[in-house]
């Protein structure tokens, strides 16, 4: 059975919610008076060797959060495909 599908907007929102919930991002938003990180757009990619067909490669508003972004995106990529 394949993965469930989601729209680009749904996938981006799922990543954004998870990023916003990270304790260090909560603290960053507190220090910046509510301004937090903004997850970049969902990119359609050619299916990789695991069949994953989307990615998010950018986050703005904070330096040093790519490791967290990558972990979140990779976990969701393993569970959801981008709708065609």
PDB file of C-alpha atoms in Angstrom:
ATOM      1  CA  UNK A   1       0.000   0.000   0.000  1.00  0.00           C
ATOM      2  CA  UNK A   2       1.312   3.478  -0.918  1.00  0.00           C
ATOM      3  CA  UNK A   3       1.633   6.522   1.218  1.00  0.00           C
ATOM      4  CA  UNK A   4      -1.255   8.886   1.845  1.00  0.00           C
ATOM      5  CA  UNK A   5      -1.294  11.997  -0.328  1.00  0.00           C
ATOM      6  CA  UNK A   6      -1.476  15.641   0.670  1.00  0.00           C
ATOM      7  CA  UNK A   7      -1.473  18.943  -1.204  1.00  0.00           C
ATOM      8  CA  UNK A   8       1.557  21.214  -1.171  1.00  0.00           C
ATOM      9  CA  UNK A   9      -0.279  23.595   1.162  1.00  0.00           C
ATOM     10  CA  UNK A  10      -1.100  20.773   3.579  1.00  0.00           C
ATOM     11  CA  UNK A  11       2.473  19.459   3.608  1.00  0.00           C
ATOM     12  CA  UNK A  12       3.939  22.922   4.147  1.00  0.00           C
ATOM     13  CA  UNK A  13       1.486  23.555   7.001  1.00  0.00           C
ATOM     14  CA  UNK A  14       2.393  20.241   8.618  1.00  0.00           C
ATOM     15  CA  UNK A  15       6.086  21.134   8.527  1.00  0.00           C
ATOM     16  CA  UNK A  16       5.405  24.676   9.785  1.00  0.00           C
ATOM     17  CA  UNK A  17       3.388  23.438  12.773  1.00  0.00           C
ATOM     18  CA  UNK A  18       6.145  21.034  13.758  1.00  0.00           C
ATOM     19  CA  UNK A  19       8.846  23.673  13.407  1.00  0.00           C
ATOM     20  CA  UNK A  20       6.796  26.159  15.432  1.00  0.00           C
ATOM     21  CA  UNK A  21       6.456  23.602  18.235  1.00  0.00           C
ATOM     22  CA  UNK A  22      10.218  23.127  18.709  1.00  0.00           C
ATOM     23  CA  UNK A  23      11.242  24.596  22.080  1.00  0.00           C
ATOM     24  CA  UNK A  24      14.089  26.582  20.557  1.00  0.00           C
ATOM     25  CA  UNK A  25      11.726  28.079  17.951  1.00  0.00           C
ATOM     26  CA  UNK A  26       9.194  28.961  20.651  1.00  0.00           C
ATOM     27  CA  UNK A  27      11.981  30.789  22.475  1.00  0.00           C
ATOM     28  CA  UNK A  28      13.105  32.519  19.264  1.00  0.00           C
ATOM     29  CA  UNK A  29       9.544  33.736  18.622  1.00  0.00           C
ATOM     30  CA  UNK A  30       9.330  34.984  22.220  1.00  0.00           C
ATOM     31  CA  UNK A  31      12.565  36.948  21.835  1.00  0.00           C
ATOM     32  CA  UNK A  32      11.428  38.393  18.485  1.00  0.00           C
ATOM     33  CA  UNK A  33       7.968  39.398  19.773  1.00  0.00           C
ATOM     34  CA  UNK A  34       6.108  36.671  17.907  1.00  0.00           C
ATOM     35  CA  UNK A  35       8.172  36.613  14.726  1.00  0.00           C
ATOM     36  CA  UNK A  36       9.191  33.034  14.078  1.00  0.00           C
ATOM     37  CA  UNK A  37      10.529  30.924  11.285  1.00  0.00           C
ATOM     38  CA  UNK A  38       8.822  30.634   7.915  1.00  0.00           C
ATOM     39  CA  UNK A  39       9.062  27.303   6.143  1.00  0.00           C
ATOM     40  CA  UNK A  40       9.826  27.538   2.428  1.00  0.00           C
ATOM     41  CA  UNK A  41       7.702  26.181  -0.402  1.00  0.00           C
ATOM     42  CA  UNK A  42       7.065  22.537  -1.180  1.00  0.00           C
ATOM     43  CA  UNK A  43       9.079  21.523  -4.220  1.00  0.00           C
ATOM     44  CA  UNK A  44       7.963  18.753  -6.548  1.00  0.00           C
ATOM     45  CA  UNK A  45      10.884  16.443  -7.244  1.00  0.00           C
ATOM     46  CA  UNK A  46      11.392  13.354  -9.352  1.00  0.00           C
ATOM     47  CA  UNK A  47      10.666  10.373  -7.127  1.00  0.00           C
ATOM     48  CA  UNK A  48      13.818   9.281  -5.352  1.00  0.00           C
ATOM     49  CA  UNK A  49      14.897   5.698  -4.615  1.00  0.00           C
ATOM     50  CA  UNK A  50      12.311   5.571  -1.796  1.00  0.00           C
ATOM     51  CA  UNK A  51       9.541   6.955  -4.008  1.00  0.00           C
ATOM     52  CA  UNK A  52       9.398  10.334  -2.240  1.00  0.00           C
ATOM     53  CA  UNK A  53       8.176  13.028  -4.635  1.00  0.00           C
ATOM     54  CA  UNK A  54       8.476  16.305  -2.705  1.00  0.00           C
ATOM     55  CA  UNK A  55      10.866  18.283  -0.544  1.00  0.00           C
ATOM     56  CA  UNK A  56      11.192  21.521   1.407  1.00  0.00           C
ATOM     57  CA  UNK A  57      14.706  22.908   1.393  1.00  0.00           C
ATOM     58  CA  UNK A  58      14.455  26.348   2.965  1.00  0.00           C
ATOM     59  CA  UNK A  59      13.409  28.072   6.155  1.00  0.00           C
ATOM     60  CA  UNK A  60      13.684  31.800   6.732  1.00  0.00           C
ATOM     61  CA  UNK A  61      13.727  33.917   9.838  1.00  0.00           C
ATOM     62  CA  UNK A  62      16.427  32.106  11.727  1.00  0.00           C
ATOM     63  CA  UNK A  63      19.896  30.770  11.168  1.00  0.00           C
ATOM     64  CA  UNK A  64      20.810  27.297  12.328  1.00  0.00           C
ATOM     65  CA  UNK A  65      17.538  25.416  11.948  1.00  0.00           C
ATOM     66  CA  UNK A  66      18.278  23.302   8.857  1.00  0.00           C
ATOM     67  CA  UNK A  67      18.992  20.152  10.882  1.00  0.00           C
ATOM     68  CA  UNK A  68      15.586  20.350  12.555  1.00  0.00           C
ATOM     69  CA  UNK A  69      13.872  21.186   9.254  1.00  0.00           C
ATOM     70  CA  UNK A  70      15.564  18.278   7.508  1.00  0.00           C
ATOM     71  CA  UNK A  71      14.493  15.801  10.214  1.00  0.00           C
ATOM     72  CA  UNK A  72      10.878  16.983  10.130  1.00  0.00           C
ATOM     73  CA  UNK A  73      10.655  17.039   6.337  1.00  0.00           C
ATOM     74  CA  UNK A  74      12.281  13.624   5.952  1.00  0.00           C
ATOM     75  CA  UNK A  75       9.918  12.077   8.501  1.00  0.00           C
ATOM     76  CA  UNK A  76       6.884  13.495   6.696  1.00  0.00           C
ATOM     77  CA  UNK A  77       8.261  12.564   3.260  1.00  0.00           C
ATOM     78  CA  UNK A  78       8.369   8.952   4.413  1.00  0.00           C
ATOM     79  CA  UNK A  79       4.658   9.133   5.355  1.00  0.00           C
ATOM     80  CA  UNK A  80       3.073  11.350   2.677  1.00  0.00           C
ATOM     81  CA  UNK A  81       3.279  11.882  -1.073  1.00  0.00           C
ATOM     82  CA  UNK A  82       2.514  15.145  -2.824  1.00  0.00           C
ATOM     83  CA  UNK A  83      -0.732  14.952  -4.785  1.00  0.00           C
ATOM     84  CA  UNK A  84      -0.266  15.025  -8.537  1.00  0.00           C
TER      85      UNK A  84
END
